[in-house]
mmCIF file of C-alpha atoms in Angstrom:
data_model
loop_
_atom_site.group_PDB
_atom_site.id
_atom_site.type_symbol
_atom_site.label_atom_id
_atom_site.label_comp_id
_atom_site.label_asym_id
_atom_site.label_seq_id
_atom_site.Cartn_x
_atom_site.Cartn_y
_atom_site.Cartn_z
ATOM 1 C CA UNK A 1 52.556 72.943 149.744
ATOM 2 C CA UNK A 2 49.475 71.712 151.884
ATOM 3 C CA UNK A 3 51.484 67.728 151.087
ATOM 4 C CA UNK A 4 54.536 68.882 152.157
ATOM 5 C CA UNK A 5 53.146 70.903 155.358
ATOM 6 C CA UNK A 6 51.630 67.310 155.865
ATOM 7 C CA UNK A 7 54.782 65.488 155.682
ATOM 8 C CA UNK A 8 56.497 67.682 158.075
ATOM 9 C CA UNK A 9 53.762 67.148 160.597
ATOM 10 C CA UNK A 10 53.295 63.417 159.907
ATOM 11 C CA UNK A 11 57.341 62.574 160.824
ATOM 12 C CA UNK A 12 57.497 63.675 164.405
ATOM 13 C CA UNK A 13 53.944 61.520 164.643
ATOM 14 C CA UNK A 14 55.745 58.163 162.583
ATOM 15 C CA UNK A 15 59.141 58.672 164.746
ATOM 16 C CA UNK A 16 57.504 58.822 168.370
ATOM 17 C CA UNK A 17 55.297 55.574 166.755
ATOM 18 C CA UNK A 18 58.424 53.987 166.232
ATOM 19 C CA UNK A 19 60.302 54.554 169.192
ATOM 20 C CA UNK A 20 56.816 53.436 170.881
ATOM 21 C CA UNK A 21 57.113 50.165 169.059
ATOM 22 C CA UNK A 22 60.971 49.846 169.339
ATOM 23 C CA UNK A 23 60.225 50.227 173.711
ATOM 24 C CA UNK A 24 57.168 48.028 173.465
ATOM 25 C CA UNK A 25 58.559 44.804 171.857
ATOM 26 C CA UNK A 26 62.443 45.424 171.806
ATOM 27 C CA UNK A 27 62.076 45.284 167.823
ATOM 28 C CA UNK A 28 63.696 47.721 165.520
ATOM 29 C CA UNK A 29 61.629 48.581 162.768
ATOM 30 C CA UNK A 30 65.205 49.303 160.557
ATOM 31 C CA UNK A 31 66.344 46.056 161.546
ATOM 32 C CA UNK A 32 63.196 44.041 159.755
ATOM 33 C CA UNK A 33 65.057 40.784 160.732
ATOM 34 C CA UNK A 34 63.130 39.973 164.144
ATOM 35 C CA UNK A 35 59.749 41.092 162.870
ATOM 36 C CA UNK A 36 59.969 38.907 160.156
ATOM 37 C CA UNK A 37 60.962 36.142 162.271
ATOM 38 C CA UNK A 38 58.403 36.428 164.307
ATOM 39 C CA UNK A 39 55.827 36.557 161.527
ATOM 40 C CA UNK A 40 57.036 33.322 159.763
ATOM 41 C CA UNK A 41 56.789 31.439 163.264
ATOM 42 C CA UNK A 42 53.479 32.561 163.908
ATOM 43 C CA UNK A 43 52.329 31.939 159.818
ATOM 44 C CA UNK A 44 53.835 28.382 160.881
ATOM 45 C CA UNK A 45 51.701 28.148 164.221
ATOM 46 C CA UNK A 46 48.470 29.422 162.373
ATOM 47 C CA UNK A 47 49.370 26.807 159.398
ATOM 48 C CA UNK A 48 49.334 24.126 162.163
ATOM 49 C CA UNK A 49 46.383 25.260 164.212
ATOM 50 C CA UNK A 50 44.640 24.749 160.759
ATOM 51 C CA UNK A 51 45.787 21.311 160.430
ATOM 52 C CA UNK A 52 44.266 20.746 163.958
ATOM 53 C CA UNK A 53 40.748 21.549 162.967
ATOM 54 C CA UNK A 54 41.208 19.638 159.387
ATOM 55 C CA UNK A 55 41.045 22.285 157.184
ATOM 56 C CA UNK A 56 44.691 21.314 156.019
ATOM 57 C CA UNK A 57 47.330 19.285 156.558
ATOM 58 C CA UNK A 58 50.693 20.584 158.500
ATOM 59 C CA UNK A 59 54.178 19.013 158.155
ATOM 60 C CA UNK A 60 56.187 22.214 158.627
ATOM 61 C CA UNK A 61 57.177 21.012 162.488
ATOM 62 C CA UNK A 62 61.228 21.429 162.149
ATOM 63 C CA UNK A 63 60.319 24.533 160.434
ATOM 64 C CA UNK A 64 58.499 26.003 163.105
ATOM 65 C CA UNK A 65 60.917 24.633 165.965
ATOM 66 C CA UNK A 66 64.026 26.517 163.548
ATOM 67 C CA UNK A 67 61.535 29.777 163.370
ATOM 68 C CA UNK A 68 60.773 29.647 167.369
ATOM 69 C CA UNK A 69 64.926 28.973 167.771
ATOM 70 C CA UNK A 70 66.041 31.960 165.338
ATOM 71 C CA UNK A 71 62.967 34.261 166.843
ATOM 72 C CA UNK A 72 64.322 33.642 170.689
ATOM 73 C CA UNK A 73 68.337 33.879 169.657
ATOM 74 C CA UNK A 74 67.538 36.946 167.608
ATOM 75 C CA UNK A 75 65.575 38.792 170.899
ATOM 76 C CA UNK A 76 67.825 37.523 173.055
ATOM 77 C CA UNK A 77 70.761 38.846 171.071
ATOM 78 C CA UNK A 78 69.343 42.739 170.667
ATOM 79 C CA UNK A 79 68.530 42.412 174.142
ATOM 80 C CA UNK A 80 72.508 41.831 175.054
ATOM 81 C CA UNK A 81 72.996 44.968 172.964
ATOM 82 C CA UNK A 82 70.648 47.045 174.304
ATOM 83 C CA UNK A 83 72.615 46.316 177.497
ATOM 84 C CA UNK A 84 75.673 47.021 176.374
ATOM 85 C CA UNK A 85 75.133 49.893 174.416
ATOM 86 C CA UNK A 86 74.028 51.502 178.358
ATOM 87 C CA UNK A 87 77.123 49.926 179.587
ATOM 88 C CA UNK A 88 79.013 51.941 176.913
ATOM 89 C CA UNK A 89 77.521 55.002 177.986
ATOM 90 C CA UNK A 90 77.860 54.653 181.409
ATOM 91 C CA UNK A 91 81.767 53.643 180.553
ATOM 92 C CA UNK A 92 81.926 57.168 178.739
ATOM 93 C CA UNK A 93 80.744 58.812 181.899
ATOM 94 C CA UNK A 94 83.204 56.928 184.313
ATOM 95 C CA UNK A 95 85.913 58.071 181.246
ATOM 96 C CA UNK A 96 84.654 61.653 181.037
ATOM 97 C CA UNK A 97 84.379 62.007 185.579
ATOM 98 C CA UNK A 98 87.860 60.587 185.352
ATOM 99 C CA UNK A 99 89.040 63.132 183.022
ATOM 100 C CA UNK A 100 87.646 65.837 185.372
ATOM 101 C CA UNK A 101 89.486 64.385 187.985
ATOM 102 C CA UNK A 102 92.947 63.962 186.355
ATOM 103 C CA UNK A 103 92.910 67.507 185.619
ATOM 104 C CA UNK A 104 91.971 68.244 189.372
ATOM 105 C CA UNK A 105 94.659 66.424 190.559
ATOM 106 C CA UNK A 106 97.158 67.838 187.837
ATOM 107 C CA UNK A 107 96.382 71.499 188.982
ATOM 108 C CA UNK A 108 96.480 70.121 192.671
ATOM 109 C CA UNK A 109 100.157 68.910 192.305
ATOM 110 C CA UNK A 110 101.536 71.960 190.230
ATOM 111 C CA UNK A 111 99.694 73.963 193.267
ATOM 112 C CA UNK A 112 101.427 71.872 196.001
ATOM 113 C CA UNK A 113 105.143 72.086 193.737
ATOM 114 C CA UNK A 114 104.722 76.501 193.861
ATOM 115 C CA UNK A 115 103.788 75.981 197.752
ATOM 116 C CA UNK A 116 106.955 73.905 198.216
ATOM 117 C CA UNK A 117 109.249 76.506 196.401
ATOM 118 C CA UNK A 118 107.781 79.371 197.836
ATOM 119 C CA UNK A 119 108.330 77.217 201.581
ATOM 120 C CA UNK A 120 111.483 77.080 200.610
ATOM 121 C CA UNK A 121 111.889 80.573 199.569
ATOM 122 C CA UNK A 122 110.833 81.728 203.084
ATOM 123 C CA UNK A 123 112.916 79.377 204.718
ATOM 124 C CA UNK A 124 115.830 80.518 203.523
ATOM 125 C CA UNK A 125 115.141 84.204 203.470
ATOM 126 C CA UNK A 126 114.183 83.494 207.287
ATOM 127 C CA UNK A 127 117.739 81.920 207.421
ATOM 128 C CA UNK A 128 119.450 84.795 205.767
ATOM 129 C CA UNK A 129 117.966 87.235 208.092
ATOM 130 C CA UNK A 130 118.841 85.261 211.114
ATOM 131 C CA UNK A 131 121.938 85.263 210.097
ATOM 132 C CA UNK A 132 121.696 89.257 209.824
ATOM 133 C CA UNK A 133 120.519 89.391 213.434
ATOM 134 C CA UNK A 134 123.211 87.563 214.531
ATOM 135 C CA UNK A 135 126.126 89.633 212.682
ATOM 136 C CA UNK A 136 124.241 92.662 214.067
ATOM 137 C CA UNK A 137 124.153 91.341 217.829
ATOM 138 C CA UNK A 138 127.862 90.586 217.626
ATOM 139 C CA UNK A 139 128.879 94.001 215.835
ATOM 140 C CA UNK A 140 126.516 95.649 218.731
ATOM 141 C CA UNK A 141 127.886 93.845 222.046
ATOM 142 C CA UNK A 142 131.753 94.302 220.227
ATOM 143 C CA UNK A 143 131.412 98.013 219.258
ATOM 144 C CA UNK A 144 129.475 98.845 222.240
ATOM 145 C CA UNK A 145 126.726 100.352 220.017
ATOM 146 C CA UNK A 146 123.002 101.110 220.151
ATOM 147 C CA UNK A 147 121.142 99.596 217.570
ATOM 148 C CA UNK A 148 118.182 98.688 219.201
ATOM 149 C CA UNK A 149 115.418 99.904 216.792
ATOM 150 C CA UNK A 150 117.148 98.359 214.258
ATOM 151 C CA UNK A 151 117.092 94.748 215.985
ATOM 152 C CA UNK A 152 113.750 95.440 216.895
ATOM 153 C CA UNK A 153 112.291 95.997 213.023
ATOM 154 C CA UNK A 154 114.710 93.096 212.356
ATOM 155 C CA UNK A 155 113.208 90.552 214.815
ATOM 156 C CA UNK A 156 109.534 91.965 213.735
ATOM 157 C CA UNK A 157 110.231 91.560 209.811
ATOM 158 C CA UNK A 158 111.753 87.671 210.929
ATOM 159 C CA UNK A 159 108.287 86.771 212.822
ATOM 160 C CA UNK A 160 106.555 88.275 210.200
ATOM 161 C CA UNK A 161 107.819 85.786 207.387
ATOM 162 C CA UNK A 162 107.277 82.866 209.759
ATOM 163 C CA UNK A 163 103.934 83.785 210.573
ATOM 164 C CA UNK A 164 103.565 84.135 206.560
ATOM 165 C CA UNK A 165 105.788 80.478 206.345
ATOM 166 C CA UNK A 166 103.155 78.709 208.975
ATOM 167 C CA UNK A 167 100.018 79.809 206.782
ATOM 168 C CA UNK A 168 101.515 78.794 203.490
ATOM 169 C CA UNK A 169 102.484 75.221 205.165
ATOM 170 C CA UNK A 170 98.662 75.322 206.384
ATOM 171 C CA UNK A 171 96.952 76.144 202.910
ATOM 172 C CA UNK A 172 100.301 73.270 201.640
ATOM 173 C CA UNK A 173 98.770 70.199 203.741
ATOM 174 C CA UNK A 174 95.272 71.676 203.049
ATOM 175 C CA UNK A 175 95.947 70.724 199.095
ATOM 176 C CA UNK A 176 97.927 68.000 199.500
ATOM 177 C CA UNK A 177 94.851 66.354 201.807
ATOM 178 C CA UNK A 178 92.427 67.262 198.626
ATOM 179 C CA UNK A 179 95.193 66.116 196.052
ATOM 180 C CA UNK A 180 94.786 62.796 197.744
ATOM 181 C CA UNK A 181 91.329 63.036 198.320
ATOM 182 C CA UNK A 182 91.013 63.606 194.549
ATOM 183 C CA UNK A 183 93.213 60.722 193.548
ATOM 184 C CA UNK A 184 90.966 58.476 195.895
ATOM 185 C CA UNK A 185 87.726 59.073 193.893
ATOM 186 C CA UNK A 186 89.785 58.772 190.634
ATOM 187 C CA UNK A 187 90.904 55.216 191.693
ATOM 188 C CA UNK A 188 87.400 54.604 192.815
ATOM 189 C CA UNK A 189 85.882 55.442 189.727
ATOM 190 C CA UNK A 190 88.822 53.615 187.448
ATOM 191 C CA UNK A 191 87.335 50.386 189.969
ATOM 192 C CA UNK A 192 83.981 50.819 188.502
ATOM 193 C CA UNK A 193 84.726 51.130 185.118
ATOM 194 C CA UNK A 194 86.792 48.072 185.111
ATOM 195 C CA UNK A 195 85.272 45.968 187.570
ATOM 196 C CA UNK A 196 82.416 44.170 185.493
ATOM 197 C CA UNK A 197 85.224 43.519 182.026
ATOM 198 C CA UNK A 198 84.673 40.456 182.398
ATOM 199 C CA UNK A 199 81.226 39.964 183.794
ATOM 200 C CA UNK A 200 81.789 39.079 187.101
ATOM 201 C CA UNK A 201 81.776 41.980 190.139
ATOM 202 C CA UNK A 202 85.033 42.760 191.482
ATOM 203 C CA UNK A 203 88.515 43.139 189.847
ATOM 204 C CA UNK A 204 90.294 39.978 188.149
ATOM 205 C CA UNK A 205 94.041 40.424 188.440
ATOM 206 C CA UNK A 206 94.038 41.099 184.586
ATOM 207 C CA UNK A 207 91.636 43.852 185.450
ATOM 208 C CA UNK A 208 93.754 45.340 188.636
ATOM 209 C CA UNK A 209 96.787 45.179 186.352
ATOM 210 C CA UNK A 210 95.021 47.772 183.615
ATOM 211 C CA UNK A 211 93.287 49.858 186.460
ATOM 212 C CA UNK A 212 96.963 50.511 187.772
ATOM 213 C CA UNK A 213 98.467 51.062 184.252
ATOM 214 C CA UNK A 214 95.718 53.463 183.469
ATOM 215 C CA UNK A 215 96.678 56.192 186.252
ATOM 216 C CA UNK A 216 97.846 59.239 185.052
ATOM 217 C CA UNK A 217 101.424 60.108 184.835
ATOM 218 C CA UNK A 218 102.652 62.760 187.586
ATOM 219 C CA UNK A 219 99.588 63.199 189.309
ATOM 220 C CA UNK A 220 99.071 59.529 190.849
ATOM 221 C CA UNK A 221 102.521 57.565 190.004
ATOM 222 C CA UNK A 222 102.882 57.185 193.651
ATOM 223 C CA UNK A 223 99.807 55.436 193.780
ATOM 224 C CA UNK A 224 101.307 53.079 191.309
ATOM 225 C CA UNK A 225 104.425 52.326 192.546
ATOM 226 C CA UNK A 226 102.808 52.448 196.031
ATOM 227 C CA UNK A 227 100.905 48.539 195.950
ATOM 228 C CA UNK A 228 101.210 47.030 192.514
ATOM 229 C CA UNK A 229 100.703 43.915 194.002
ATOM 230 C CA UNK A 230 97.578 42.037 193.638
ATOM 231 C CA UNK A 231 97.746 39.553 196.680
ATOM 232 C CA UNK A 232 98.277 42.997 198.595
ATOM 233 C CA UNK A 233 94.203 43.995 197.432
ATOM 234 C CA UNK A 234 92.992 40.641 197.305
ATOM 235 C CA UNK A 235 92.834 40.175 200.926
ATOM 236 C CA UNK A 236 90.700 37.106 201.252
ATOM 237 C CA UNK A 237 92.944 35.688 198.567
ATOM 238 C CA UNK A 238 89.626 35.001 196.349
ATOM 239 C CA UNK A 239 91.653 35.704 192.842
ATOM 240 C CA UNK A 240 88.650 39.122 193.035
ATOM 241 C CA UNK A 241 89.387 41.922 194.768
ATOM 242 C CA UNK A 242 85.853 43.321 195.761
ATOM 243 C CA UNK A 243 84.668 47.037 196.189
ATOM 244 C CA UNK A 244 85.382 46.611 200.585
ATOM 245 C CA UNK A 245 88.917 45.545 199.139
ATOM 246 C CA UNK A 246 89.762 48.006 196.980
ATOM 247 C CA UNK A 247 88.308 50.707 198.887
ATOM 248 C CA UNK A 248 90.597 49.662 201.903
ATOM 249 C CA UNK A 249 93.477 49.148 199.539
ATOM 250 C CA UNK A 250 93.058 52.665 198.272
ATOM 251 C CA UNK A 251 93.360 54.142 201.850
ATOM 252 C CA UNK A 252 96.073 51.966 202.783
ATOM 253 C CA UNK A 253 98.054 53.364 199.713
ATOM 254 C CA UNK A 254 96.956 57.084 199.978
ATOM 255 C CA UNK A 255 98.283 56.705 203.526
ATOM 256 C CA UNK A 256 101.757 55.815 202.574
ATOM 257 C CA UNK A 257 101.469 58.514 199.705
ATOM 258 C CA UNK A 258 101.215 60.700 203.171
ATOM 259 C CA UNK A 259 103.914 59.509 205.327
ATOM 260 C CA UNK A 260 106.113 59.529 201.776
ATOM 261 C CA UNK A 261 104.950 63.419 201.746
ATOM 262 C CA UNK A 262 105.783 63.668 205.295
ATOM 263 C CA UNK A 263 109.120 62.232 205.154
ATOM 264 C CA UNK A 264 109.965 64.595 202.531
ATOM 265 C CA UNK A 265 109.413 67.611 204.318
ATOM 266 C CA UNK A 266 112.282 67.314 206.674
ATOM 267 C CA UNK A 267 114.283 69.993 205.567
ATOM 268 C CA UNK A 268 111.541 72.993 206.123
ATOM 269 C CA UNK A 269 111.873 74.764 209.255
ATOM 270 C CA UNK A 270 108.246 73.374 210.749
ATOM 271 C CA UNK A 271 107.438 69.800 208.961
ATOM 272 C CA UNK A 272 103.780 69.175 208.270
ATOM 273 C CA UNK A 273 101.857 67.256 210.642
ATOM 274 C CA UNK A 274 100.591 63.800 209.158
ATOM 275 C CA UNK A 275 97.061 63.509 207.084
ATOM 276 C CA UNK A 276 96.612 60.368 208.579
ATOM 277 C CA UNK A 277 93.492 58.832 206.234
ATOM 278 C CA UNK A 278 90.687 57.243 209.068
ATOM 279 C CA UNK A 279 90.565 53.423 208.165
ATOM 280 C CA UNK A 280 86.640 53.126 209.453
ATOM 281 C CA UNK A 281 85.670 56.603 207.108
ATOM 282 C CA UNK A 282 84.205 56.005 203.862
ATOM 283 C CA UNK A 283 85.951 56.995 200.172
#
């Protein structure tokens, strides 16, 4: 029992020693490969310094030279890793924020579709009673008759629905504002998840070409088919579209996405004023 309550205290002690020497010199003590290498070359230097002060004779020298070769390519390699394995992560991150935001902007757009319907719900019930008013002012100045109170509660139930029309079309071009807003930092974030694929900074038109086909469905397909051009975002015409590029790119198609939005509301009684996106602001 005493061993075994040994044991148990001796592992946390040998696993923060190893991560200590795993931080220290880059060298995994699983992966013996790189230690070993490194204790051949220096058996080979020690073999040589011998042969300096003529206590033996050294002829290992293409030896040592492959040891020293291996020993660097071998660091040099689990160094890469080690950098990619936090690129990974990070890549997860940008995947698991983008996620997030997809949903956002999914619940955004089935928000802004019951706004629309219940606009046009109003609308026409303010239309129906309109027409109501109207009947009722012809029947009144035809039949000579006093219904007064009656167009009175009329006109006040008509101004109440428009009043209740004006602050649904408010809390409407509130969301669609944040629905854009939303798909802006998605874009943003898709940018820096795919920017450094191929080692350089900035998008490559290969690059641009999956960002775009990795939007959503539904929630950003007008971004899509807004600018799928890449001369459009590359606007020094460098074959890279940098982050200043993109990021004007982005507001240049979220404003369209707008005027699309505005166009579209024609056939409400009030339209929505335009969202129009500031050009200087930042994403």
């Amino acid at each position: 029992k005493q061993t075994v309550a040994w044991l148990a205290h001796l592992v946390p002690y040998l696993w923060s020693l190893k991560r200590n020497i795993e931080h220290a010199t880059g060298w995994s003590i699983l992966d013996p490969l790189e230690p070993v290498l490194a204790a051949c070359f220096a058996g080979c230097l020690l073999t040589w310094f011998a042969s300096l002060v003529g206590v033996g004779e050294f002829r290992g020298y293409g030896t040592t030279i492959i040891f020293g070769l291996a020993l660097f390519r071998v660091h040099a390699l689990g160094s890469f890793k080690a950098k990619l394995d936090k690129f990974a992560a990070e890549n997860e991150k940008f995947r698991a924020t983008n996620k997030e935001l997809k949903s956002s902007v999914d619940n955004l757009h089935v928000q802004n579709s019951k706004l629309d319907s219940a606009n046009r719900h109003l609308q026409a019930s303010i239309s129906s009673l309109d027409e109501v008013r109207e009947a009722m002012q012809r029947y009144a100045e035809e039949n000579n008759a006093d219904i007064g109170h009656l167009m009175s509660s009329l006109k006040g139930s008509i101004a109440e629905q428009k009043k209740i029309q004006e602050q649904t079309q408010k809390i409407q071009e509130q969301t669609r504002k944040l629905t854009l807003e939303q798909e802006r930092a998605m874009l943003m974030n898709l940018f820096m998840q795919f920017q450094n694929q191929d080692g350089e900074l900035g998008l490559c038109r290969e690059e641009f070409e999956t960002l775009i086909d990795m939007l959503p469905e539904g929630s950003a397909a007008r971004m899509r088919s807004g600018l799928r051009d890449f001369e459009s975002a590359d606007m020094d015409g460098g074959g890279t579209i940098s982050i200043k590029e993109f990021r004007h790119w982005v507001r240049k198609v979220a404003n369209m996405c707008l005027d699309e939005l505005d166009g579209g509301a024609g056939d409400v009684e009030k339209p929505l004023k335009p969202l129009r996106l500031d050009m200087d602001s930042r994403v």
